[in-house]
């Protein structure tokens, strides 16, 4: 079968890292009613890598990362993060695990009623309770500086542009020093220049904070800039796994339909 | 030979019987689904109530957010309550006065109006106004937070959204609505004094002495107690509807609308129960 060949080829040709496994998903099934969204999905995220998950709208990309932080509960299969099965954790253990994971939402999800400073302070004072006022201020300033938003500290989210909101949201995520970053379509709805800025920021965050990241996207340019390894989902299953170069050279029709629209520059 | 005519007729009727059976079973399935949804909603409501109660007694109380909500619930509703309280007293007096004059009992007017305001009109009208102002506001605010994934963001940052968003709102409404009711009662009586001076002449001190001499502990105490329940119901329903809003922007409007309707129903039911209990006790 062609699809089986594609996956097995990709498995042999992918980076096959010897690094530590951070996330290990096995035989994941998630459905809504009688409609399966993810079926028998397995993947791994290795230490310090950027894994890009590509796929058409409705292929289950966002559902996958929401299952990882248990915003959605999988029907069957397992998700091990740092060796712990997410589906079997109690509330306390889940809260402990979530502290290590940064989640950048598609919409940014900044708290409308708070200023940017308060948005960053919100997770910080609840997760890093031992920090003094001065240390909190320092961390907020540093996180905003890293995303180039030092001058927006006292602004409300509604006063920022789409790209700035995404960056502020990224600052809120990195301010608590996560070990894993999950990006849900980070460049959706942004112009190409701002998209490139966000993609570069994702790389910078990985280098500076030594994070392992999963980037959900259907933006090929974002994938080209950020990916160490790429997985394509189709109908809730892994369709192809490999490097971005392998994807670009693939003759498969579905893969080509993704890449032919925006050829490499 | 046996006549097979009736059997043929029966066979000929079979398709329509089959169609009827299909229709019946489809209707039965639809009704079962509706019943399922109803029971699911009740289950969801009770679960949310349990989680809210549990979170209310947790160690980390969001005091700053509670104060902010008290300010929003209390301060921002004051102008509306001021107007309503004054008008209730004024209208009640203007409409009751001619009847009392006919019976020669106009001196009973302050007591009668004060009693109806303190026991029923003040609490219920204030609570219904708060259903519209506070309940819908909470439903819309939390509904839009749900739609824009802000509640999910809170959850993944290891913050219990019920503890941060629901508990302070419910407690603020529980505490502030009784205060608003007392304020509305006072303004209602003031409005009544103004109303009685349109066609009569009664001093402020005399009016208030007569009004308060008519109100006893058994009038005042149960009326105040039930307003705590009104507040809790309004806050809780607003938060519940916001939290369980769907994913589209349309669901924000729906959540706000359903908050008002359901909270109003709760206020009326609580009032009914409170009246029955008061009647039994006093």
PDB file of N, CA and C in Angstrom, chain A residues 156-253:
ATOM      1  N   UNK A 156      -3.520  47.256  27.106  1.00  0.00           N
ATOM      2  CA  UNK A 156      -4.517  46.188  27.149  1.00  0.00           C
ATOM      3  C   UNK A 156      -4.387  45.366  25.851  1.00  0.00           C
ATOM      4  N   UNK A 157      -4.749  44.084  25.883  1.00  0.00           N
ATOM      5  CA  UNK A 157      -4.635  43.268  24.669  1.00  0.00           C
ATOM      6  C   UNK A 157      -5.369  43.870  23.463  1.00  0.00           C
ATOM      7  N   UNK A 158      -6.481  44.553  23.732  1.00  0.00           N
ATOM      8  CA  UNK A 158      -7.250  45.130  22.618  1.00  0.00           C
ATOM      9  C   UNK A 158      -6.503  46.257  21.910  1.00  0.00           C
ATOM     10  N   UNK A 159      -5.456  46.783  22.552  1.00  0.00           N
ATOM     11  CA  UNK A 159      -4.687  47.868  21.937  1.00  0.00           C
ATOM     12  C   UNK A 159      -3.546  47.339  21.052  1.00  0.00           C
ATOM     13  N   UNK A 160      -3.402  46.010  20.996  1.00  0.00           N
ATOM     14  CA  UNK A 160      -2.297  45.432  20.225  1.00  0.00           C
ATOM     15  C   UNK A 160      -2.786  44.861  18.892  1.00  0.00           C
ATOM     16  N   UNK A 161      -1.855  44.787  17.924  1.00  0.00           N
ATOM     17  CA  UNK A 161      -2.182  44.176  16.634  1.00  0.00           C
ATOM     18  C   UNK A 161      -2.155  42.648  16.794  1.00  0.00           C
ATOM     19  N   UNK A 162      -2.605  41.940  15.750  1.00  0.00           N
ATOM     20  CA  UNK A 162      -2.661  40.475  15.801  1.00  0.00           C
ATOM     21  C   UNK A 162      -1.302  39.853  16.102  1.00  0.00           C
ATOM     22  N   UNK A 163      -0.269  40.344  15.398  1.00  0.00           N
ATOM     23  CA  UNK A 163       1.078  39.798  15.590  1.00  0.00           C
ATOM     24  C   UNK A 163       1.597  40.071  16.990  1.00  0.00           C
ATOM     25  N   UNK A 164       1.325  41.291  17.480  1.00  0.00           N
ATOM     26  CA  UNK A 164       1.785  41.658  18.840  1.00  0.00           C
ATOM     27  C   UNK A 164       1.083  40.806  19.894  1.00  0.00           C
ATOM     28  N   UNK A 165      -0.191  40.529  19.653  1.00  0.00           N
ATOM     29  CA  UNK A 165      -0.943  39.682  20.605  1.00  0.00           C
ATOM     30  C   UNK A 165      -0.341  38.285  20.660  1.00  0.00           C
ATOM     31  N   UNK A 166       0.036  37.771  19.470  1.00  0.00           N
ATOM     32  CA  UNK A 166       0.654  36.429  19.435  1.00  0.00           C
ATOM     33  C   UNK A 166       1.963  36.451  20.210  1.00  0.00           C
ATOM     34  N   UNK A 167       2.752  37.533  20.025  1.00  0.00           N
ATOM     35  CA  UNK A 167       4.045  37.619  20.693  1.00  0.00           C
ATOM     36  C   UNK A 167       3.856  37.775  22.207  1.00  0.00           C
ATOM     37  N   UNK A 168       2.856  38.575  22.582  1.00  0.00           N
ATOM     38  CA  UNK A 168       2.585  38.747  24.012  1.00  0.00           C
ATOM     39  C   UNK A 168       2.155  37.414  24.630  1.00  0.00           C
ATOM     40  N   UNK A 169       1.366  36.674  23.863  1.00  0.00           N
ATOM     41  CA  UNK A 169       0.914  35.369  24.335  1.00  0.00           C
ATOM     42  C   UNK A 169       2.099  34.410  24.483  1.00  0.00           C
ATOM     43  N   UNK A 170       3.043  34.528  23.540  1.00  0.00           N
ATOM     44  CA  UNK A 170       4.256  33.696  23.612  1.00  0.00           C
ATOM     45  C   UNK A 170       5.075  34.080  24.853  1.00  0.00           C
ATOM     46  N   UNK A 171       5.125  35.390  25.121  1.00  0.00           N
ATOM     47  CA  UNK A 171       5.853  35.853  26.321  1.00  0.00           C
ATOM     48  C   UNK A 171       5.200  35.288  27.584  1.00  0.00           C
ATOM     49  N   UNK A 172       3.865  35.271  27.621  1.00  0.00           N
ATOM     50  CA  UNK A 172       3.156  34.726  28.787  1.00  0.00           C
ATOM     51  C   UNK A 172       3.471  33.238  28.972  1.00  0.00           C
ATOM     52  N   UNK A 173       3.678  32.551  27.841  1.00  0.00           N
ATOM     53  CA  UNK A 173       3.961  31.119  27.911  1.00  0.00           C
ATOM     54  C   UNK A 173       5.387  30.863  28.392  1.00  0.00           C
ATOM     55  N   UNK A 174       6.346  31.663  27.878  1.00  0.00           N
ATOM     56  CA  UNK A 174       7.754  31.373  28.223  1.00  0.00           C
ATOM     57  C   UNK A 174       8.167  31.939  29.581  1.00  0.00           C
ATOM     58  N   UNK A 175       7.354  32.831  30.131  1.00  0.00           N
ATOM     59  CA  UNK A 175       7.744  33.485  31.382  1.00  0.00           C
ATOM     60  C   UNK A 175       7.865  32.491  32.544  1.00  0.00           C
ATOM     61  N   UNK A 176       7.191  31.343  32.435  1.00  0.00           N
ATOM     62  CA  UNK A 176       7.255  30.341  33.516  1.00  0.00           C
ATOM     63  C   UNK A 176       8.279  29.239  33.213  1.00  0.00           C
ATOM     64  N   UNK A 177       9.153  29.477  32.243  1.00  0.00           N
ATOM     65  CA  UNK A 177      10.229  28.546  31.850  1.00  0.00           C
ATOM     66  C   UNK A 177       9.724  27.125  31.578  1.00  0.00           C
ATOM     67  N   UNK A 178       8.899  26.944  30.560  1.00  0.00           N
ATOM     68  CA  UNK A 178       8.406  25.593  30.280  1.00  0.00           C
ATOM     69  C   UNK A 178       9.498  24.723  29.642  1.00  0.00           C
ATOM     70  N   UNK A 179       9.324  23.411  29.722  1.00  0.00           N
ATOM     71  CA  UNK A 179      10.292  22.495  29.094  1.00  0.00           C
ATOM     72  C   UNK A 179       9.777  22.025  27.732  1.00  0.00           C
ATOM     73  N   UNK A 180       8.472  22.077  27.590  1.00  0.00           N
ATOM     74  CA  UNK A 180       7.863  21.692  26.302  1.00  0.00           C
ATOM     75  C   UNK A 180       7.011  22.852  25.823  1.00  0.00           C
ATOM     76  N   UNK A 181       7.059  23.140  24.534  1.00  0.00           N
ATOM     77  CA  UNK A 181       6.173  24.179  23.974  1.00  0.00           C
ATOM     78  C   UNK A 181       5.247  23.529  22.956  1.00  0.00           C
ATOM     79  N   UNK A 182       3.964  23.820  23.084  1.00  0.00           N
ATOM     80  CA  UNK A 182       2.994  23.348  22.097  1.00  0.00           C
ATOM     81  C   UNK A 182       2.403  24.575  21.409  1.00  0.00           C
ATOM     82  N   UNK A 183       2.649  24.703  20.119  1.00  0.00           N
ATOM     83  CA  UNK A 183       2.157  25.866  19.374  1.00  0.00           C
ATOM     84  C   UNK A 183       0.979  25.435  18.507  1.00  0.00           C
ATOM     85  N   UNK A 184      -0.172  26.046  18.724  1.00  0.00           N
ATOM     86  CA  UNK A 184      -1.344  25.723  17.914  1.00  0.00           C
ATOM     87  C   UNK A 184      -1.497  26.788  16.825  1.00  0.00           C
ATOM     88  N   UNK A 185      -1.090  26.446  15.627  1.00  0.00           N
ATOM     89  CA  UNK A 185      -1.150  27.343  14.468  1.00  0.00           C
ATOM     90  C   UNK A 185      -0.659  28.754  14.813  1.00  0.00           C
ATOM     91  N   UNK A 186       0.615  28.891  15.109  1.00  0.00           N
ATOM     92  CA  UNK A 186       1.128  30.187  15.590  1.00  0.00           C
ATOM     93  C   UNK A 186       1.099  31.304  14.556  1.00  0.00           C
ATOM     94  N   UNK A 187       1.059  30.956  13.263  1.00  0.00           N
ATOM     95  CA  UNK A 187       1.133  32.028  12.251  1.00  0.00           C
ATOM     96  C   UNK A 187      -0.193  32.254  11.526  1.00  0.00           C
ATOM     97  N   UNK A 188      -1.222  31.560  11.935  1.00  0.00           N
ATOM     98  CA  UNK A 188      -2.517  31.701  11.259  1.00  0.00           C
ATOM     99  C   UNK A 188      -3.061  33.122  11.408  1.00  0.00           C
ATOM    100  N   UNK A 189      -3.516  33.665  10.304  1.00  0.00           N
ATOM    101  CA  UNK A 189      -4.138  34.990  10.321  1.00  0.00           C
ATOM    102  C   UNK A 189      -3.144  36.141  10.332  1.00  0.00           C
ATOM    103  N   UNK A 190      -1.855  35.843  10.136  1.00  0.00           N
ATOM    104  CA  UNK A 190      -0.849  36.915  10.144  1.00  0.00           C
ATOM    105  C   UNK A 190      -0.294  37.123   8.739  1.00  0.00           C
ATOM    106  N   UNK A 191       0.198  38.342   8.490  1.00  0.00           N
ATOM    107  CA  UNK A 191       0.804  38.612   7.186  1.00  0.00           C
ATOM    108  C   UNK A 191       2.146  37.881   7.098  1.00  0.00           C
ATOM    109  N   UNK A 192       2.691  37.686   5.873  1.00  0.00           N
ATOM    110  CA  UNK A 192       3.921  36.891   5.722  1.00  0.00           C
ATOM    111  C   UNK A 192       5.090  37.414   6.546  1.00  0.00           C
ATOM    112  N   UNK A 193       5.219  38.749   6.654  1.00  0.00           N
ATOM    113  CA  UNK A 193       6.355  39.312   7.404  1.00  0.00           C
ATOM    114  C   UNK A 193       6.236  38.964   8.885  1.00  0.00           C
ATOM    115  N   UNK A 194       5.035  39.182   9.445  1.00  0.00           N
ATOM    116  CA  UNK A 194       4.819  38.871  10.862  1.00  0.00           C
ATOM    117  C   UNK A 194       4.935  37.367  11.104  1.00  0.00           C
ATOM    118  N   UNK A 195       4.461  36.579  10.145  1.00  0.00           N
ATOM    119  CA  UNK A 195       4.577  35.119  10.264  1.00  0.00           C
ATOM    120  C   UNK A 195       6.039  34.717  10.385  1.00  0.00           C
ATOM    121  N   UNK A 196       6.887  35.332   9.539  1.00  0.00           N
ATOM    122  CA  UNK A 196       8.328  35.030   9.601  1.00  0.00           C
ATOM    123  C   UNK A 196       8.911  35.410  10.956  1.00  0.00           C
ATOM    124  N   UNK A 197       8.454  36.561  11.470  1.00  0.00           N
ATOM    125  CA  UNK A 197       8.939  37.007  12.789  1.00  0.00           C
ATOM    126  C   UNK A 197       8.581  35.979  13.867  1.00  0.00           C
ATOM    127  N   UNK A 198       7.341  35.486  13.804  1.00  0.00           N
ATOM    128  CA  UNK A 198       6.891  34.505  14.812  1.00  0.00           C
ATOM    129  C   UNK A 198       7.697  33.204  14.661  1.00  0.00           C
ATOM    130  N   UNK A 199       7.921  32.791  13.412  1.00  0.00           N
ATOM    131  CA  UNK A 199       8.687  31.559  13.182  1.00  0.00           C
ATOM    132  C   UNK A 199      10.101  31.700  13.741  1.00  0.00           C
ATOM    133  N   UNK A 200      10.714  32.869  13.520  1.00  0.00           N
ATOM    134  CA  UNK A 200      12.061  33.110  14.049  1.00  0.00           C
ATOM    135  C   UNK A 200      12.036  33.088  15.575  1.00  0.00           C
ATOM    136  N   UNK A 201      10.983  33.684  16.133  1.00  0.00           N
ATOM    137  CA  UNK A 201      10.839  33.694  17.594  1.00  0.00           C
ATOM    138  C   UNK A 201      10.756  32.277  18.155  1.00  0.00           C
ATOM    139  N   UNK A 202      10.036  31.410  17.443  1.00  0.00           N
ATOM    140  CA  UNK A 202       9.909  30.006  17.886  1.00  0.00           C
ATOM    141  C   UNK A 202      11.300  29.369  17.969  1.00  0.00           C
ATOM    142  N   UNK A 203      12.120  29.633  16.946  1.00  0.00           N
ATOM    143  CA  UNK A 203      13.492  29.097  16.963  1.00  0.00           C
ATOM    144  C   UNK A 203      14.307  29.691  18.107  1.00  0.00           C
ATOM    145  N   UNK A 204      14.146  31.005  18.304  1.00  0.00           N
ATOM    146  CA  UNK A 204      14.891  31.666  19.387  1.00  0.00           C
ATOM    147  C   UNK A 204      14.509  31.101  20.755  1.00  0.00           C
ATOM    148  N   UNK A 205      13.199  30.891  20.943  1.00  0.00           N
ATOM    149  CA  UNK A 205      12.715  30.334  22.217  1.00  0.00           C
ATOM    150  C   UNK A 205      13.321  28.957  22.444  1.00  0.00           C
ATOM    151  N   UNK A 206      13.366  28.152  21.382  1.00  0.00           N
ATOM    152  CA  UNK A 206      13.920  26.794  21.514  1.00  0.00           C
ATOM    153  C   UNK A 206      15.388  26.860  21.946  1.00  0.00           C
ATOM    154  N   UNK A 207      16.134  27.796  21.321  1.00  0.00           N
ATOM    155  CA  UNK A 207      17.567  27.892  21.649  1.00  0.00           C
ATOM    156  C   UNK A 207      17.757  28.436  23.066  1.00  0.00           C
ATOM    157  N   UNK A 208      17.042  29.513  23.388  1.00  0.00           N
ATOM    158  CA  UNK A 208      17.264  30.194  24.665  1.00  0.00           C
ATOM    159  C   UNK A 208      16.764  29.386  25.863  1.00  0.00           C
ATOM    160  N   UNK A 209      15.607  28.744  25.702  1.00  0.00           N
ATOM    161  CA  UNK A 209      14.989  28.052  26.848  1.00  0.00           C
ATOM    162  C   UNK A 209      15.178  26.523  26.775  1.00  0.00           C
ATOM    163  N   UNK A 210      15.888  26.044  25.749  1.00  0.00           N
ATOM    164  CA  UNK A 210      16.122  24.601  25.562  1.00  0.00           C
ATOM    165  C   UNK A 210      14.822  23.799  25.589  1.00  0.00           C
ATOM    166  N   UNK A 211      13.844  24.271  24.891  1.00  0.00           N
ATOM    167  CA  UNK A 211      12.541  23.584  24.907  1.00  0.00           C
ATOM    168  C   UNK A 211      12.461  22.544  23.787  1.00  0.00           C
ATOM    169  N   UNK A 212      11.558  21.604  23.986  1.00  0.00           N
ATOM    170  CA  UNK A 212      11.191  20.684  22.910  1.00  0.00           C
ATOM    171  C   UNK A 212       9.803  21.138  22.467  1.00  0.00           C
ATOM    172  N   UNK A 213       9.601  21.267  21.171  1.00  0.00           N
ATOM    173  CA  UNK A 213       8.349  21.899  20.731  1.00  0.00           C
ATOM    174  C   UNK A 213       7.587  21.074  19.700  1.00  0.00           C
ATOM    175  N   UNK A 214       6.275  21.168  19.796  1.00  0.00           N
ATOM    176  CA  UNK A 214       5.422  20.648  18.722  1.00  0.00           C
ATOM    177  C   UNK A 214       4.723  21.852  18.115  1.00  0.00           C
ATOM    178  N   UNK A 215       4.882  22.031  16.827  1.00  0.00           N
ATOM    179  CA  UNK A 215       4.284  23.195  16.139  1.00  0.00           C
ATOM    180  C   UNK A 215       3.229  22.683  15.175  1.00  0.00           C
ATOM    181  N   UNK A 216       1.993  22.999  15.502  1.00  0.00           N
ATOM    182  CA  UNK A 216       0.869  22.607  14.648  1.00  0.00           C
ATOM    183  C   UNK A 216       0.683  23.719  13.618  1.00  0.00           C
ATOM    184  N   UNK A 217       0.720  23.375  12.367  1.00  0.00           N
ATOM    185  CA  UNK A 217       0.559  24.439  11.366  1.00  0.00           C
ATOM    186  C   UNK A 217       0.122  23.877  10.014  1.00  0.00           C
ATOM    187  N   UNK A 218      -0.392  24.758   9.171  1.00  0.00           N
ATOM    188  CA  UNK A 218      -0.500  24.380   7.760  1.00  0.00           C
ATOM    189  C   UNK A 218       0.203  25.434   6.915  1.00  0.00           C
ATOM    190  N   UNK A 219       1.060  26.207   7.598  1.00  0.00           N
ATOM    191  CA  UNK A 219       1.847  27.231   6.925  1.00  0.00           C
ATOM    192  C   UNK A 219       3.224  26.621   6.581  1.00  0.00           C
ATOM    193  N   UNK A 220       3.436  26.400   5.308  1.00  0.00           N
ATOM    194  CA  UNK A 220       4.657  25.716   4.865  1.00  0.00           C
ATOM    195  C   UNK A 220       5.900  26.539   5.195  1.00  0.00           C
ATOM    196  N   UNK A 221       5.781  27.869   5.076  1.00  0.00           N
ATOM    197  CA  UNK A 221       6.941  28.714   5.379  1.00  0.00           C
ATOM    198  C   UNK A 221       7.357  28.577   6.838  1.00  0.00           C
ATOM    199  N   UNK A 222       6.363  28.533   7.707  1.00  0.00           N
ATOM    200  CA  UNK A 222       6.626  28.352   9.142  1.00  0.00           C
ATOM    201  C   UNK A 222       7.309  27.005   9.365  1.00  0.00           C
ATOM    202  N   UNK A 223       6.814  25.977   8.662  1.00  0.00           N
ATOM    203  CA  UNK A 223       7.407  24.640   8.795  1.00  0.00           C
ATOM    204  C   UNK A 223       8.856  24.650   8.319  1.00  0.00           C
ATOM    205  N   UNK A 224       9.110  25.339   7.189  1.00  0.00           N
ATOM    206  CA  UNK A 224      10.485  25.397   6.650  1.00  0.00           C
ATOM    207  C   UNK A 224      11.437  26.065   7.646  1.00  0.00           C
ATOM    208  N   UNK A 225      10.954  27.126   8.291  1.00  0.00           N
ATOM    209  CA  UNK A 225      11.826  27.874   9.204  1.00  0.00           C
ATOM    210  C   UNK A 225      12.091  27.117  10.500  1.00  0.00           C
ATOM    211  N   UNK A 226      11.063  26.414  10.997  1.00  0.00           N
ATOM    212  CA  UNK A 226      11.172  25.902  12.370  1.00  0.00           C
ATOM    213  C   UNK A 226      11.474  24.403  12.481  1.00  0.00           C
ATOM    214  N   UNK A 227      11.151  23.620  11.439  1.00  0.00           N
ATOM    215  CA  UNK A 227      11.111  22.168  11.635  1.00  0.00           C
ATOM    216  C   UNK A 227      12.469  21.486  11.690  1.00  0.00           C
ATOM    217  N   UNK A 228      12.661  20.620  12.700  1.00  0.00           N
ATOM    218  CA  UNK A 228      13.739  19.649  12.685  1.00  0.00           C
ATOM    219  C   UNK A 228      13.204  18.365  12.034  1.00  0.00           C
ATOM    220  N   UNK A 229      11.934  18.121  12.300  1.00  0.00           N
ATOM    221  CA  UNK A 229      11.276  16.919  11.790  1.00  0.00           C
ATOM    222  C   UNK A 229       9.823  17.284  11.511  1.00  0.00           C
ATOM    223  N   UNK A 230       9.237  16.650  10.524  1.00  0.00           N
ATOM    224  CA  UNK A 230       7.851  16.980  10.146  1.00  0.00           C
ATOM    225  C   UNK A 230       7.010  15.711  10.127  1.00  0.00           C
ATOM    226  N   UNK A 231       5.785  15.865  10.609  1.00  0.00           N
ATOM    227  CA  UNK A 231       4.815  14.762  10.508  1.00  0.00           C
ATOM    228  C   UNK A 231       3.577  15.324   9.821  1.00  0.00           C
ATOM    229  N   UNK A 232       3.078  14.586   8.857  1.00  0.00           N
ATOM    230  CA  UNK A 232       1.824  15.042   8.243  1.00  0.00           C
ATOM    231  C   UNK A 232       0.682  14.136   8.687  1.00  0.00           C
ATOM    232  N   UNK A 233      -0.401  14.773   9.136  1.00  0.00           N
ATOM    233  CA  UNK A 233      -1.586  14.016   9.523  1.00  0.00           C
ATOM    234  C   UNK A 233      -2.601  14.060   8.393  1.00  0.00           C
ATOM    235  N   UNK A 234      -3.265  12.955   8.200  1.00  0.00           N
ATOM    236  CA  UNK A 234      -4.372  12.930   7.256  1.00  0.00           C
ATOM    237  C   UNK A 234      -5.415  11.971   7.800  1.00  0.00           C
ATOM    238  N   UNK A 235      -6.635  12.437   7.880  1.00  0.00           N
ATOM    239  CA  UNK A 235      -7.755  11.648   8.424  1.00  0.00           C
ATOM    240  C   UNK A 235      -7.402  11.030   9.782  1.00  0.00           C
ATOM    241  N   UNK A 236      -6.738  11.812  10.619  1.00  0.00           N
ATOM    242  CA  UNK A 236      -6.455  11.368  11.981  1.00  0.00           C
ATOM    243  C   UNK A 236      -5.308  10.398  12.123  1.00  0.00           C
ATOM    244  N   UNK A 237      -4.582  10.144  11.038  1.00  0.00           N
ATOM    245  CA  UNK A 237      -3.445   9.219  11.126  1.00  0.00           C
ATOM    246  C   UNK A 237      -2.182   9.899  10.626  1.00  0.00           C
ATOM    247  N   UNK A 238      -1.029   9.340  11.022  1.00  0.00           N
ATOM    248  CA  UNK A 238       0.240   9.866  10.493  1.00  0.00           C
ATOM    249  C   UNK A 238       0.353   9.409   9.044  1.00  0.00           C
ATOM    250  N   UNK A 239       0.436  10.368   8.148  1.00  0.00           N
ATOM    251  CA  UNK A 239       0.489  10.055   6.713  1.00  0.00           C
ATOM    252  C   UNK A 239       1.938   9.970   6.254  1.00  0.00           C
ATOM    253  N   UNK A 240       2.757  10.892   6.751  1.00  0.00           N
ATOM    254  CA  UNK A 240       4.168  10.891   6.376  1.00  0.00           C
ATOM    255  C   UNK A 240       4.999  11.509   7.477  1.00  0.00           C
ATOM    256  N   UNK A 241       6.175  10.947   7.685  1.00  0.00           N
ATOM    257  CA  UNK A 241       7.086  11.499   8.685  1.00  0.00           C
ATOM    258  C   UNK A 241       8.461  11.633   8.038  1.00  0.00           C
ATOM    259  N   UNK A 242       9.111  12.750   8.230  1.00  0.00           N
ATOM    260  CA  UNK A 242      10.432  12.928   7.634  1.00  0.00           C
ATOM    261  C   UNK A 242      10.961  14.325   7.856  1.00  0.00           C
ATOM    262  N   UNK A 243      12.016  14.665   7.125  1.00  0.00           N
ATOM    263  CA  UNK A 243      12.540  16.035   7.220  1.00  0.00           C
ATOM    264  C   UNK A 243      11.803  16.892   6.202  1.00  0.00           C
ATOM    265  N   UNK A 244      11.966  18.190   6.310  1.00  0.00           N
ATOM    266  CA  UNK A 244      11.267  19.095   5.388  1.00  0.00           C
ATOM    267  C   UNK A 244      11.750  18.865   3.949  1.00  0.00           C
ATOM    268  N   UNK A 245      13.033  18.511   3.791  1.00  0.00           N
ATOM    269  CA  UNK A 245      13.581  18.250   2.454  1.00  0.00           C
ATOM    270  C   UNK A 245      12.902  17.016   1.844  1.00  0.00           C
ATOM    271  N   UNK A 246      12.713  16.009   2.677  1.00  0.00           N
ATOM    272  CA  UNK A 246      12.056  14.790   2.186  1.00  0.00           C
ATOM    273  C   UNK A 246      10.614  15.074   1.760  1.00  0.00           C
ATOM    274  N   UNK A 247       9.986  15.943   2.490  1.00  0.00           N
ATOM    275  CA  UNK A 247       8.609  16.323   2.136  1.00  0.00           C
ATOM    276  C   UNK A 247       8.603  17.048   0.791  1.00  0.00           C
ATOM    277  N   UNK A 248       9.567  17.953   0.617  1.00  0.00           N
ATOM    278  CA  UNK A 248       9.600  18.749  -0.620  1.00  0.00           C
ATOM    279  C   UNK A 248       9.914  17.891  -1.835  1.00  0.00           C
ATOM    280  N   UNK A 249      10.650  16.829  -1.601  1.00  0.00           N
ATOM    281  CA  UNK A 249      11.010  15.960  -2.728  1.00  0.00           C
ATOM    282  C   UNK A 249       9.973  14.860  -2.981  1.00  0.00           C
ATOM    283  N   UNK A 250       9.015  14.752  -2.066  1.00  0.00           N
ATOM    284  CA  UNK A 250       8.024  13.685  -2.199  1.00  0.00           C
ATOM    285  C   UNK A 250       7.179  13.865  -3.456  1.00  0.00           C
ATOM    286  N   UNK A 251       6.845  12.745  -4.091  1.00  0.00           N
ATOM    287  CA  UNK A 251       5.999  12.814  -5.288  1.00  0.00           C
ATOM    288  C   UNK A 251       4.539  12.541  -4.933  1.00  0.00           C
ATOM    289  N   UNK A 252       4.284  12.302  -3.678  1.00  0.00           N
ATOM    290  CA  UNK A 252       2.913  12.000  -3.253  1.00  0.00           C
ATOM    291  C   UNK A 252       2.000  13.201  -3.535  1.00  0.00           C
ATOM    292  N   UNK A 253       0.821  12.904  -4.008  1.00  0.00           N
ATOM    293  CA  UNK A 253      -0.110  13.958  -4.451  1.00  0.00           C
ATOM    294  C   UNK A 253      -0.518  14.903  -3.299  1.00  0.00           C
TER     295      UNK A 253
END
